[in-house]
PDB file of C-alpha atoms in Angstrom:
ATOM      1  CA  UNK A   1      42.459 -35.837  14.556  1.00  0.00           C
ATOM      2  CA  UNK A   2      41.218 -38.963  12.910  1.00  0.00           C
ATOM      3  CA  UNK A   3      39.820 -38.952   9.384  1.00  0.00           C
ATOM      4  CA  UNK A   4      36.709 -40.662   8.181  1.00  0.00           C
ATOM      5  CA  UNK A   5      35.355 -41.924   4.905  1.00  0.00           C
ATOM      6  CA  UNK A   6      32.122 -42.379   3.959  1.00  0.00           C
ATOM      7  CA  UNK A   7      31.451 -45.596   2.249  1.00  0.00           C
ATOM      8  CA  UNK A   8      28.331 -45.767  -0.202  1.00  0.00           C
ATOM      9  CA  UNK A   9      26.761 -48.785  -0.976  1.00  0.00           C
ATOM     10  CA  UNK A  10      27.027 -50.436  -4.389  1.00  0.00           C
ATOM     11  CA  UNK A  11      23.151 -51.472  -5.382  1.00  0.00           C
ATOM     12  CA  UNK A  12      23.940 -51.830  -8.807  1.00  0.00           C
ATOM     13  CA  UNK A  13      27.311 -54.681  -9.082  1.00  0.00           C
ATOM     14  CA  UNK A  14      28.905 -55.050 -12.422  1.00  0.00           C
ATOM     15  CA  UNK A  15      32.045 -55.995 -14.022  1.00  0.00           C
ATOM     16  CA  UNK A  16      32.294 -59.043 -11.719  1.00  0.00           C
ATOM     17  CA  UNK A  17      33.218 -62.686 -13.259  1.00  0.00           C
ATOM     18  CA  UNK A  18      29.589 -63.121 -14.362  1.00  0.00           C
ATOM     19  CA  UNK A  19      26.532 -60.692 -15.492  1.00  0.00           C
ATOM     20  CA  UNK A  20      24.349 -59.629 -12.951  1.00  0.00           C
ATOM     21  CA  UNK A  21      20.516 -58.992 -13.151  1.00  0.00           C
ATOM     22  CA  UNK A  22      19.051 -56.755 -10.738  1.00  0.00           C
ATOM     23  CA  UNK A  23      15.913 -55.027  -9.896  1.00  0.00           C
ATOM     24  CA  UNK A  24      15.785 -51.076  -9.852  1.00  0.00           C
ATOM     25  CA  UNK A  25      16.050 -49.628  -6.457  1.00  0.00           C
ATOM     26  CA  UNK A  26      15.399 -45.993  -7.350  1.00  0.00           C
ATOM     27  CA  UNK A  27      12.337 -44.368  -8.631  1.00  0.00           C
ATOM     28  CA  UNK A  28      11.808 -43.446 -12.280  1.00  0.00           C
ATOM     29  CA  UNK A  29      10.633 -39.969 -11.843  1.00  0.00           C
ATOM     30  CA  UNK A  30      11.752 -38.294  -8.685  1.00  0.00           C
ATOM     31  CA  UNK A  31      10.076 -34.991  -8.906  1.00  0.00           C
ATOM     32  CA  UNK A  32       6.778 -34.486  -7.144  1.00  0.00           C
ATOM     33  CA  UNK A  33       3.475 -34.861  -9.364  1.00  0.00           C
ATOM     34  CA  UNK A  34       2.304 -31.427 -10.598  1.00  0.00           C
ATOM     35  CA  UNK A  35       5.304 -30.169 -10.113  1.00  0.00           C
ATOM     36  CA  UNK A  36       5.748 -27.258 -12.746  1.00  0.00           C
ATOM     37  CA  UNK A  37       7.660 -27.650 -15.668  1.00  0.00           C
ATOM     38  CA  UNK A  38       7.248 -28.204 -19.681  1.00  0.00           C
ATOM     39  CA  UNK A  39       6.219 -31.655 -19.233  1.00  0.00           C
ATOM     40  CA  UNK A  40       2.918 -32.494 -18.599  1.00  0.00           C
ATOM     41  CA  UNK A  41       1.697 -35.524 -16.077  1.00  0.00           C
ATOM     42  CA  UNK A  42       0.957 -37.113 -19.081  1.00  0.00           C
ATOM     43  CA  UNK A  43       4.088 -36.898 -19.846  1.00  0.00           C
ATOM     44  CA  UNK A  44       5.946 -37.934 -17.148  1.00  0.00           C
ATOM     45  CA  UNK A  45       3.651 -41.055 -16.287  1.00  0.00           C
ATOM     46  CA  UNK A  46       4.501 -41.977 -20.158  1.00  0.00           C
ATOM     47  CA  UNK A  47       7.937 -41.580 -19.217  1.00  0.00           C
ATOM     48  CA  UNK A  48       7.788 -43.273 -15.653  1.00  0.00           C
ATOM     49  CA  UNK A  49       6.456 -46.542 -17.936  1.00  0.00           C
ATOM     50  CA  UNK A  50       8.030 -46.385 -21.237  1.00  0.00           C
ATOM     51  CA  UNK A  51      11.926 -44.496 -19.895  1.00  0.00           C
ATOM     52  CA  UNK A  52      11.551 -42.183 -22.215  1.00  0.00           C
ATOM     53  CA  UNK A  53       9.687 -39.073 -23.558  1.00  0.00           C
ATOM     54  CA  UNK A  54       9.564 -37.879 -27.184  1.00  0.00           C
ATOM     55  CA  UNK A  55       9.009 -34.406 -28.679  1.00  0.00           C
ATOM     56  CA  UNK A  56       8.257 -33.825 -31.812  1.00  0.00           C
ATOM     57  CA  UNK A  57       9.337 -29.904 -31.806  1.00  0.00           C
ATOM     58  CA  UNK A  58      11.705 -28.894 -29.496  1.00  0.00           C
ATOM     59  CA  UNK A  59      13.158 -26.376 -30.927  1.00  0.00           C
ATOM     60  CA  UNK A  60      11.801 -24.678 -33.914  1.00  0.00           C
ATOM     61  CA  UNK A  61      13.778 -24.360 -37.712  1.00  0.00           C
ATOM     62  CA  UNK A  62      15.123 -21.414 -37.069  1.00  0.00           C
ATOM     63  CA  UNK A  63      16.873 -22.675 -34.123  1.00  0.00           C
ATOM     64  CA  UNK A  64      17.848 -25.604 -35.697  1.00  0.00           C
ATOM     65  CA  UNK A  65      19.977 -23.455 -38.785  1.00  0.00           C
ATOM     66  CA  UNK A  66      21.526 -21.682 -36.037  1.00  0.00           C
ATOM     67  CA  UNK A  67      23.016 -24.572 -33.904  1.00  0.00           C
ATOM     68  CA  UNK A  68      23.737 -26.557 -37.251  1.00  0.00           C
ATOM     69  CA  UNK A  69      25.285 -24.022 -38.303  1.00  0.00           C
ATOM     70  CA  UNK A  70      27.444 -23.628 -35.054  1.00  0.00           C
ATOM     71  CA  UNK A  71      27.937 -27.968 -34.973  1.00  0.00           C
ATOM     72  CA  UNK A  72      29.500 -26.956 -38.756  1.00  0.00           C
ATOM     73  CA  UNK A  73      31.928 -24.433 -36.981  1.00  0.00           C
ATOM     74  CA  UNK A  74      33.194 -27.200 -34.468  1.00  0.00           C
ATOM     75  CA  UNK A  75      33.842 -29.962 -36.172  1.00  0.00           C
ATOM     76  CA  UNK A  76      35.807 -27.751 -38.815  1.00  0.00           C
ATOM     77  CA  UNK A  77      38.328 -25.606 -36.240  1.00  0.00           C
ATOM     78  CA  UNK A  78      41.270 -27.673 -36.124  1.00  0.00           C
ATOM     79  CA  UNK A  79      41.671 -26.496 -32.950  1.00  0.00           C
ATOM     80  CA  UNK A  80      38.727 -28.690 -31.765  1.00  0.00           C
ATOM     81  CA  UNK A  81      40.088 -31.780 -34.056  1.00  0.00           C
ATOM     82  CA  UNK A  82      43.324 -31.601 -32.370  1.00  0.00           C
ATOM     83  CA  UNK A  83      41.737 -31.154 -28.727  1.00  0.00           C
ATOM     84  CA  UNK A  84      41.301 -34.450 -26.432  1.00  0.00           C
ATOM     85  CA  UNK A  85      37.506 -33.635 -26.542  1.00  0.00           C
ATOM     86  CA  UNK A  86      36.991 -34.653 -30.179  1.00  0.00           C
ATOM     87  CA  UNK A  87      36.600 -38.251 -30.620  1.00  0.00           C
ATOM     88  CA  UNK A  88      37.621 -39.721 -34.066  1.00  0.00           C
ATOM     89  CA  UNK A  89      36.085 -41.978 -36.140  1.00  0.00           C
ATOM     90  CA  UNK A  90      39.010 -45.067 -36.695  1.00  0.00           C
ATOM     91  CA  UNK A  91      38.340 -45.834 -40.208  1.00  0.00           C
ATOM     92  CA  UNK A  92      36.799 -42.258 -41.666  1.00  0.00           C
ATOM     93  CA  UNK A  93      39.421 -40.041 -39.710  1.00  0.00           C
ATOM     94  CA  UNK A  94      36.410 -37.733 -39.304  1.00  0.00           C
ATOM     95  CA  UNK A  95      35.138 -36.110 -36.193  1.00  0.00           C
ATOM     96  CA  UNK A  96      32.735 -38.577 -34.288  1.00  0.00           C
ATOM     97  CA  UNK A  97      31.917 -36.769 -31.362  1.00  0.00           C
ATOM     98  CA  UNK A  98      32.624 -33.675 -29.459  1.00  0.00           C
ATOM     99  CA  UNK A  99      32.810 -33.714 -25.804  1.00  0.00           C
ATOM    100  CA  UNK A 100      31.896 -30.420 -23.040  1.00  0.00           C
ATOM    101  CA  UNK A 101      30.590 -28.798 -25.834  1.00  0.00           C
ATOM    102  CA  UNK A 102      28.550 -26.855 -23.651  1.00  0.00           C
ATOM    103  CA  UNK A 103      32.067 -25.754 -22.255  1.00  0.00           C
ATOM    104  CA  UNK A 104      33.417 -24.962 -25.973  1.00  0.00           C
ATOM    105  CA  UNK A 105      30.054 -23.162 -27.363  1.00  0.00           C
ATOM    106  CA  UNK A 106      28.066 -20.444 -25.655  1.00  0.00           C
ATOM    107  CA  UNK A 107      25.857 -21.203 -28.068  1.00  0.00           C
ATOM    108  CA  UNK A 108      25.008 -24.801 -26.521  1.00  0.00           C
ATOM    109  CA  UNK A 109      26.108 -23.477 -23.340  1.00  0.00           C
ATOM    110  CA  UNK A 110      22.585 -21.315 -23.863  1.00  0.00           C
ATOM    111  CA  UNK A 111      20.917 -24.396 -25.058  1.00  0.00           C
ATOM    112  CA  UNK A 112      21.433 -26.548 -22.146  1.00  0.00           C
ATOM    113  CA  UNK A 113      20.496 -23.211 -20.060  1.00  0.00           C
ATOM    114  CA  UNK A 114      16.988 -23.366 -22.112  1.00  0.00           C
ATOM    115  CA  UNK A 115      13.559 -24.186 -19.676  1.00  0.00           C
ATOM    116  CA  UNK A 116      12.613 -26.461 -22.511  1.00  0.00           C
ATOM    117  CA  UNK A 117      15.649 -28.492 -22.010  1.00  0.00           C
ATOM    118  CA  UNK A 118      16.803 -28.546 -18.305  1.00  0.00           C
ATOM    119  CA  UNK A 119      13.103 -28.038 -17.241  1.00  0.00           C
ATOM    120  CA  UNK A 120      12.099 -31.512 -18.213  1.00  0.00           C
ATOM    121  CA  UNK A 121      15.351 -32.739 -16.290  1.00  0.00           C
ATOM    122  CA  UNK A 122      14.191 -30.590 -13.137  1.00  0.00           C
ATOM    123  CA  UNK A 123      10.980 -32.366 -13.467  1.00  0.00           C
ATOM    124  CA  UNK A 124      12.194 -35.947 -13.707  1.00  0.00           C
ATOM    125  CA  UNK A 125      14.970 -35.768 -11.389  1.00  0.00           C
ATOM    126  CA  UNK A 126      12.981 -33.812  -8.553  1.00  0.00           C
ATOM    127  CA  UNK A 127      15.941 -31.149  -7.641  1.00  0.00           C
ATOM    128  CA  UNK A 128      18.237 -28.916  -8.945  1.00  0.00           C
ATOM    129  CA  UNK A 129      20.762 -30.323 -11.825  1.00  0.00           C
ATOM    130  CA  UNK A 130      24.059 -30.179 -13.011  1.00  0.00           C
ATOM    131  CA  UNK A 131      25.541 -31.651 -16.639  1.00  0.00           C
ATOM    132  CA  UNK A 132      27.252 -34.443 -15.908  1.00  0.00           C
ATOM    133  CA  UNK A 133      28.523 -34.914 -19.737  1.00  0.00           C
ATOM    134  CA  UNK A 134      27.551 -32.831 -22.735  1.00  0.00           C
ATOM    135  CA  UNK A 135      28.998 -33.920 -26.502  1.00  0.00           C
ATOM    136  CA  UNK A 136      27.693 -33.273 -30.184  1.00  0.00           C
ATOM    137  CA  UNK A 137      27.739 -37.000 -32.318  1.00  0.00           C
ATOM    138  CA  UNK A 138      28.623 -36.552 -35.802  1.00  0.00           C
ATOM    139  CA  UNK A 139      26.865 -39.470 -38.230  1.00  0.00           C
ATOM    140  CA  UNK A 140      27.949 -38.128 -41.529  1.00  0.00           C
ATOM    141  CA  UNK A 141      26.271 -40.405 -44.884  1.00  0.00           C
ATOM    142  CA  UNK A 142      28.252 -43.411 -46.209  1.00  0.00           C
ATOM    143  CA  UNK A 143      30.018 -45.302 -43.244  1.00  0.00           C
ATOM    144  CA  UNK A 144      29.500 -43.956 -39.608  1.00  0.00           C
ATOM    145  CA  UNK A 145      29.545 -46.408 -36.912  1.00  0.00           C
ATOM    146  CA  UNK A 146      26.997 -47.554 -34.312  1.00  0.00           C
ATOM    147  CA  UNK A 147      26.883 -47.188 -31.012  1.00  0.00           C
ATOM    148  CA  UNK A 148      26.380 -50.642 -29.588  1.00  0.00           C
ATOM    149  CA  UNK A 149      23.289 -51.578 -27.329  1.00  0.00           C
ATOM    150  CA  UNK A 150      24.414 -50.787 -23.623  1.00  0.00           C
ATOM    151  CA  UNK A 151      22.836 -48.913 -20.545  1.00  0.00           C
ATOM    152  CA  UNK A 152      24.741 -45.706 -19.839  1.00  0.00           C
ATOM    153  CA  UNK A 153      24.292 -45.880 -16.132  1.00  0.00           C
ATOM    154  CA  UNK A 154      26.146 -49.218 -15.915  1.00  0.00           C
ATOM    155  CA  UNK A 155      29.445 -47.155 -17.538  1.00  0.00           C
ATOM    156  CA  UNK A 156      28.284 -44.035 -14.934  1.00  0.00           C
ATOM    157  CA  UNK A 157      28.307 -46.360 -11.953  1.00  0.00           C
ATOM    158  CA  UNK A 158      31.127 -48.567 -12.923  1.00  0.00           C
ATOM    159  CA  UNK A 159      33.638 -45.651 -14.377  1.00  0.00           C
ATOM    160  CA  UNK A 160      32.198 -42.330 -13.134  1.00  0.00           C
ATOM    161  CA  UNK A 161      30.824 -43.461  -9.865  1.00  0.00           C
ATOM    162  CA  UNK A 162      27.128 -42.207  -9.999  1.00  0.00           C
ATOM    163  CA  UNK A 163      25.513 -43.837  -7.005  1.00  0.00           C
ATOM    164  CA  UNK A 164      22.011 -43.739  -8.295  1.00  0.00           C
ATOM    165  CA  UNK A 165      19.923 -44.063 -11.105  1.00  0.00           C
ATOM    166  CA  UNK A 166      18.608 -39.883 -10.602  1.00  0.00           C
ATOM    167  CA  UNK A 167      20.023 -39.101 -14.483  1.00  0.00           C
ATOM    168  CA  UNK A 168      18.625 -38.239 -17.356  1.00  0.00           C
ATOM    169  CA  UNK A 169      19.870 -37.556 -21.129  1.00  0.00           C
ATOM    170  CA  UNK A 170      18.396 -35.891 -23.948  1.00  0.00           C
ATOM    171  CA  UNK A 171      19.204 -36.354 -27.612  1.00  0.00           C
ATOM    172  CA  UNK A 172      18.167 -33.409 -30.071  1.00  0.00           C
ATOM    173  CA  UNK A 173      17.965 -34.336 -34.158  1.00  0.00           C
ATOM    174  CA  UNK A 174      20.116 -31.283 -35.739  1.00  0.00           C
ATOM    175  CA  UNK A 175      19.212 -33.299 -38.955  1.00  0.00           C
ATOM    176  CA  UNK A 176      16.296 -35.462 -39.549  1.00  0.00           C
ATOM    177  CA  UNK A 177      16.146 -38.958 -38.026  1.00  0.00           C
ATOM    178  CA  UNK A 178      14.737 -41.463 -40.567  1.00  0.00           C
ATOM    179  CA  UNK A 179      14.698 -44.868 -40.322  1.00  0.00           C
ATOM    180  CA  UNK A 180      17.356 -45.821 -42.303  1.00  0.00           C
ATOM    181  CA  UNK A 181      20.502 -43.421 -41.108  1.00  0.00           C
ATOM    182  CA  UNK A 182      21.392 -45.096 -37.697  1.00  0.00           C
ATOM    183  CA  UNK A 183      18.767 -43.575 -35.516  1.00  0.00           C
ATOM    184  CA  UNK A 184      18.109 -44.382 -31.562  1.00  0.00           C
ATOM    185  CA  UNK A 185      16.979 -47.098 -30.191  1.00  0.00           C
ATOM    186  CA  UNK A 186      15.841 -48.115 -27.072  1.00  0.00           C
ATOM    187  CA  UNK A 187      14.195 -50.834 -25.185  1.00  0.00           C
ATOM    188  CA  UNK A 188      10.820 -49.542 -23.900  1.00  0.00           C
ATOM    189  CA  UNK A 189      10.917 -50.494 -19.878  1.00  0.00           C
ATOM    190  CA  UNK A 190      13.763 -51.717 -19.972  1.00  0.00           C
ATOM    191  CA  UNK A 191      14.994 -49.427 -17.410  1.00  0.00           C
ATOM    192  CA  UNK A 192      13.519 -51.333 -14.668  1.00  0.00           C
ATOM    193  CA  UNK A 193      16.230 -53.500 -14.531  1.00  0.00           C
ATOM    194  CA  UNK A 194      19.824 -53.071 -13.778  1.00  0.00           C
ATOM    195  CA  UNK A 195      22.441 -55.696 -16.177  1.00  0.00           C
ATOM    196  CA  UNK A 196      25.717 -55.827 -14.340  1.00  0.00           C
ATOM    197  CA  UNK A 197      28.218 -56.991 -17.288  1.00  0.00           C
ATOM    198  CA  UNK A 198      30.989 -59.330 -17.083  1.00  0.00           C
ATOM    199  CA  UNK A 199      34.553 -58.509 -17.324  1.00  0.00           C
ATOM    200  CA  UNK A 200      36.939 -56.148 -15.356  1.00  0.00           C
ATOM    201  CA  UNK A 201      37.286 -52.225 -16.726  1.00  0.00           C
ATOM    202  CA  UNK A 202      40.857 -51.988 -17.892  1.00  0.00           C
ATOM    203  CA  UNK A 203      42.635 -48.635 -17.420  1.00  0.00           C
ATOM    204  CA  UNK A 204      41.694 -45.495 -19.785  1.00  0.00           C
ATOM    205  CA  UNK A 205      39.030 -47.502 -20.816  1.00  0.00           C
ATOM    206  CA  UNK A 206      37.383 -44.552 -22.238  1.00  0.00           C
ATOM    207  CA  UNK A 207      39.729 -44.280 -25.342  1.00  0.00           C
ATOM    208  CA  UNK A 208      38.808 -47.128 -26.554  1.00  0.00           C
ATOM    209  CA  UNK A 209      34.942 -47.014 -25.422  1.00  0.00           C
ATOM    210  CA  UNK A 210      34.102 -43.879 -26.973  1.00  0.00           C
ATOM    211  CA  UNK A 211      35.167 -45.522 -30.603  1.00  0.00           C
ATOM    212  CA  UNK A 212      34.109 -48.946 -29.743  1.00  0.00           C
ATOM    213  CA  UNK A 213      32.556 -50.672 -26.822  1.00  0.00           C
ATOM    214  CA  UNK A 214      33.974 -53.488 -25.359  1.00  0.00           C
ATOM    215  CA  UNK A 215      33.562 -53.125 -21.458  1.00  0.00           C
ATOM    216  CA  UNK A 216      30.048 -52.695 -20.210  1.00  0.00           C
ATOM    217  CA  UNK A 217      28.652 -54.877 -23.019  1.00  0.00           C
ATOM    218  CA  UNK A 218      25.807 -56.573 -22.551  1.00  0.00           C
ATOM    219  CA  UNK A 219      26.427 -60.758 -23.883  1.00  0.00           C
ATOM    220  CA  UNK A 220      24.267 -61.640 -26.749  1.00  0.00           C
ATOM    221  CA  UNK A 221      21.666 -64.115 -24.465  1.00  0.00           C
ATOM    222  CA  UNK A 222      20.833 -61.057 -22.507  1.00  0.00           C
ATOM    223  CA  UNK A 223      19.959 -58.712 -25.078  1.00  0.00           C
ATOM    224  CA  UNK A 224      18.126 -61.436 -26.845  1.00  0.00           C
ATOM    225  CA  UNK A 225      16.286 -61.885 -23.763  1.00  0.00           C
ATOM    226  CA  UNK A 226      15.578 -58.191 -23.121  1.00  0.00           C
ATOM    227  CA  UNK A 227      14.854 -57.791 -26.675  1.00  0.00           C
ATOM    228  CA  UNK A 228      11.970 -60.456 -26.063  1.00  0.00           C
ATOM    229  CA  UNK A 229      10.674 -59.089 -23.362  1.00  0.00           C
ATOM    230  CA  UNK A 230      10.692 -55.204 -23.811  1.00  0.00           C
ATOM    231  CA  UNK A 231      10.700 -55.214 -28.037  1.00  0.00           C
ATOM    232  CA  UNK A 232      12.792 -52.328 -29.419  1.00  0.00           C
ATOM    233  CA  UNK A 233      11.429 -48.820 -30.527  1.00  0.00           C
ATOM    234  CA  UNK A 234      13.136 -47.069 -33.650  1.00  0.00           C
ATOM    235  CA  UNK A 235      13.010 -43.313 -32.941  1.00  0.00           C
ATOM    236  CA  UNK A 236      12.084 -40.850 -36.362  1.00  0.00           C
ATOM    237  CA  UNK A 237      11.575 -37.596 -36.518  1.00  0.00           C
ATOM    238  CA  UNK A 238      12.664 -33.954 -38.467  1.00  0.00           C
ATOM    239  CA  UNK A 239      15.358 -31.978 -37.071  1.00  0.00           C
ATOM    240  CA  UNK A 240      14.624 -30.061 -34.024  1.00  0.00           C
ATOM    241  CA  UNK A 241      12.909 -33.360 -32.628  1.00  0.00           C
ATOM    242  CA  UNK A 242      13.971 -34.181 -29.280  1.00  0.00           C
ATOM    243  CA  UNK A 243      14.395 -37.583 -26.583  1.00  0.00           C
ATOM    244  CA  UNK A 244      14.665 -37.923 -23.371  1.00  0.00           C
ATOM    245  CA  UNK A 245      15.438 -41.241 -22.079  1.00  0.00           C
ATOM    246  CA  UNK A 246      16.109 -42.393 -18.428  1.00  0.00           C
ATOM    247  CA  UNK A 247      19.933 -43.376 -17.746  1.00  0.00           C
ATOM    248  CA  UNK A 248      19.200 -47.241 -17.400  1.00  0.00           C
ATOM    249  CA  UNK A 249      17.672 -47.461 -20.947  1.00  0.00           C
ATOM    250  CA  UNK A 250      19.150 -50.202 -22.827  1.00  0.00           C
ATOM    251  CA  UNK A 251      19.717 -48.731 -26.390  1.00  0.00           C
ATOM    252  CA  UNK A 252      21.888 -48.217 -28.877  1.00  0.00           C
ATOM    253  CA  UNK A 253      22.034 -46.950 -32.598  1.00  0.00           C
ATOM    254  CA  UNK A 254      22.906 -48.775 -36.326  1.00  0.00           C
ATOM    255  CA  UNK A 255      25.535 -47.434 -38.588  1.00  0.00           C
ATOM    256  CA  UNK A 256      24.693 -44.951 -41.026  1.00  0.00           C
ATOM    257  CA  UNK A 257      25.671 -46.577 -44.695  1.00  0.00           C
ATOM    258  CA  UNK A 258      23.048 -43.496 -46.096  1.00  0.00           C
ATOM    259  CA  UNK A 259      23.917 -40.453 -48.133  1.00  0.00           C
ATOM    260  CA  UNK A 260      21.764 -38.709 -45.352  1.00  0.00           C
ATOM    261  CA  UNK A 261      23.606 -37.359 -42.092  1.00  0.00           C
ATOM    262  CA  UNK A 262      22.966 -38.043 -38.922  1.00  0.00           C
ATOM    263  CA  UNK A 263      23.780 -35.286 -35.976  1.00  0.00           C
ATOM    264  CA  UNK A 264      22.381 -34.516 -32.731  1.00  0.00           C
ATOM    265  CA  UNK A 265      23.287 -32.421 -29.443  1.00  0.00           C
ATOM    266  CA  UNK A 266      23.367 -35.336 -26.199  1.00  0.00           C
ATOM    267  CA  UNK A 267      22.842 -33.381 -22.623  1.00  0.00           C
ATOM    268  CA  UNK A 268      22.896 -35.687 -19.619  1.00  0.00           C
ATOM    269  CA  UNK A 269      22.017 -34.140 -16.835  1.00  0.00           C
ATOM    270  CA  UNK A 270      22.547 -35.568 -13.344  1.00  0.00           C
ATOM    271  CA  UNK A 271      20.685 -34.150 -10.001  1.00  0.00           C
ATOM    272  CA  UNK A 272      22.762 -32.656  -7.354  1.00  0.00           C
ATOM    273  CA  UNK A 273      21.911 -34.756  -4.839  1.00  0.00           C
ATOM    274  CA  UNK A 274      23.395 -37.743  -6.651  1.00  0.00           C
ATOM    275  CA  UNK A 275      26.986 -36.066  -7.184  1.00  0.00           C
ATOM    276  CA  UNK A 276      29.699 -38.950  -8.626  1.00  0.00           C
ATOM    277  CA  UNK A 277      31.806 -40.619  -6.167  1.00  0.00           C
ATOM    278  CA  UNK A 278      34.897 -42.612  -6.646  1.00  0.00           C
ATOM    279  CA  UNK A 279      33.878 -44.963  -9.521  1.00  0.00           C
ATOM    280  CA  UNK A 280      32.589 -48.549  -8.351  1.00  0.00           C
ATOM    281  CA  UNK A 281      34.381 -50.979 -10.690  1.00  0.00           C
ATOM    282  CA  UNK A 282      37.403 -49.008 -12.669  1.00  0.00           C
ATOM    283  CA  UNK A 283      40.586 -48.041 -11.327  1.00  0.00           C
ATOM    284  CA  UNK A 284      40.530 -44.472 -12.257  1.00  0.00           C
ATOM    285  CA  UNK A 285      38.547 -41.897 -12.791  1.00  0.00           C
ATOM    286  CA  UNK A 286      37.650 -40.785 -16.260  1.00  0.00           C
ATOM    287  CA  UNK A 287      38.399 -37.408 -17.613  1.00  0.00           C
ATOM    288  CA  UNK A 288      36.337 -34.689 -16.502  1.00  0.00           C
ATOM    289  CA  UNK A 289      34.941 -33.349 -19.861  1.00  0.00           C
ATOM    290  CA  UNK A 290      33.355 -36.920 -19.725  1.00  0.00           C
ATOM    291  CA  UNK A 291      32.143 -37.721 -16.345  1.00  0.00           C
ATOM    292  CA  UNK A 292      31.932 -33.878 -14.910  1.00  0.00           C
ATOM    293  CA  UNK A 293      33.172 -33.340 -11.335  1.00  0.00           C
ATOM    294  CA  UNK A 294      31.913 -29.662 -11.075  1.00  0.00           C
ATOM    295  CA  UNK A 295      28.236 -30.363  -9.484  1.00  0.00           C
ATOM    296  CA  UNK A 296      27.058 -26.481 -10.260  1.00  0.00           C
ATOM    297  CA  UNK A 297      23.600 -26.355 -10.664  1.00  0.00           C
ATOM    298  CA  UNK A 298      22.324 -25.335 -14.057  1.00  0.00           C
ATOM    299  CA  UNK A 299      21.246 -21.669 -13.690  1.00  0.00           C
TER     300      UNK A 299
END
């Protein structure tokens, strides 16, 4: 019998010898308009322009003590510490991130289960979803690190092999985003186009990556250019605030030299219909509690 392979067409290049510009070939929103859901039209024409969609109350205070309170419990178990999943800050020593939390925590398990959360996703991405990566990021006061501009879909493509731009991540404030405290940022539009970086992926790129980007990083004219063109929105808001943001966003977050913490639960969810593939410009895979390779639909 004679195998065969089916070979999927790379529409976004990157990590060539040069960076790449290119025009998105997917739509924004793939769901059907008045399709039911939490978000209004309103919403999702806001989001279709802008790549993103901001709520002020996701969840309410109540709900916010409770998963605080369960963030507290995880980055205290030494357990977790010691696990691959917890990502350490170099300098600090203290937790950064969390990884499959929804896999650690029935607790966030329930949260990425909630209509308010994977509703919105159902919406955008017009089909059933699954969570392609699910982490809690830890910006405790005096010190925490950045996260350097970059488009998550160009690591996706180039490490995790998503095909297509059908992915969508939400950030929800467990503490209040001010301005000053290294909040998001993003690039309003900028998801519109597609910056291939230069530079080859090197092997277990990812344990470096997660602590400090290197690969996938945009060069300094680009962002300067992009930064022109699309201006840069600051995102504020009390705890229990939430984000949405389409995964082509160009955005990024400041350190946090405040005495005020910074934490937040990050879903991405990724439709079914665009399940990851071999990845398009690394030569491995990355671990599975990053770039998920159980496509289960959220139920």
């Amino acid at each position: 019998m004679t195998m065969t392979t089916t070979t999927v067409t790379d529409l976004y290049p990157s990590r060539g010898a040069t960076e790449v510009h290119v025009p998105r070939q997917d739509p924004v929103v793939w769901g059907a308009p008045g399709t039911p859901g939490p978000a209004s039209l309103t919403d999702l024409q806001a989001y279709e322009r802008d790549g993103f969609l901001a709520v002020e109350e996701l969840i309410t205070p109540d709900e916010v003590t409770v998963y605080r309170q369960e963030l507290e419990r995880i980055i205290t178990d030494p357990a977790i510490r010691a696990d691959e999943r917890s990502i350490i800050e170099p300098k600090s020593k203290e937790i950064r991130s969390v990884f499959e939390v929804h896999r650690i925590s029935a607790l966030f398990a329930q949260l990425v289960r909630d209509e308010r959360v994977v509703g919105r996703a159902r919406q955008i991405l017009g089909s059933d979803v699954y969570v392609h990566q699910s982490r809690i990021n830890v910006k405790p006061g005096f010190g925490a690190s950045g996260f350097y501009w970059h488009s998550d879909f160009e690591t996706w493509h180039a490490e995790d092999g998503l095909p297509n731009m059908r992915t969508v991540s939400v950030s929800i404030a467990l503490t209040e985003n001010l301005d000053t405290n290294g909040g998001l940022m993003i690039m309003p539009g900028s998801h519109r186009t597609f910056l291939g970086c230069a530079g080859a992926t090197p092997k277990d790129n990812y344990k470096q990556s997660l602590q400090m980007q290197d690969a996938g990083t945009p060069s300094d004219e680009a962002l300067t250019a992009m930064a022109s063109e699309y201006g840069i929105k600051l995102f504020t808001g009390k705890a229990g605030s939430a984000t949405w943001f389409d995964c082509n966003c160009m955005h990024g977050s400041g350190d946090n030299i405040t005495p005020f913490p910074r934490s937040n639960v990050f879903i991405v969810f990724n439709s079914v219909e665009n399940a990851a593939v071999e990845p398009f410009a690394a030569p491995v895979r990355r671990p599975e509690f990053i770039g998920a390779r159980d496509f289960t639909p959220v139920s």
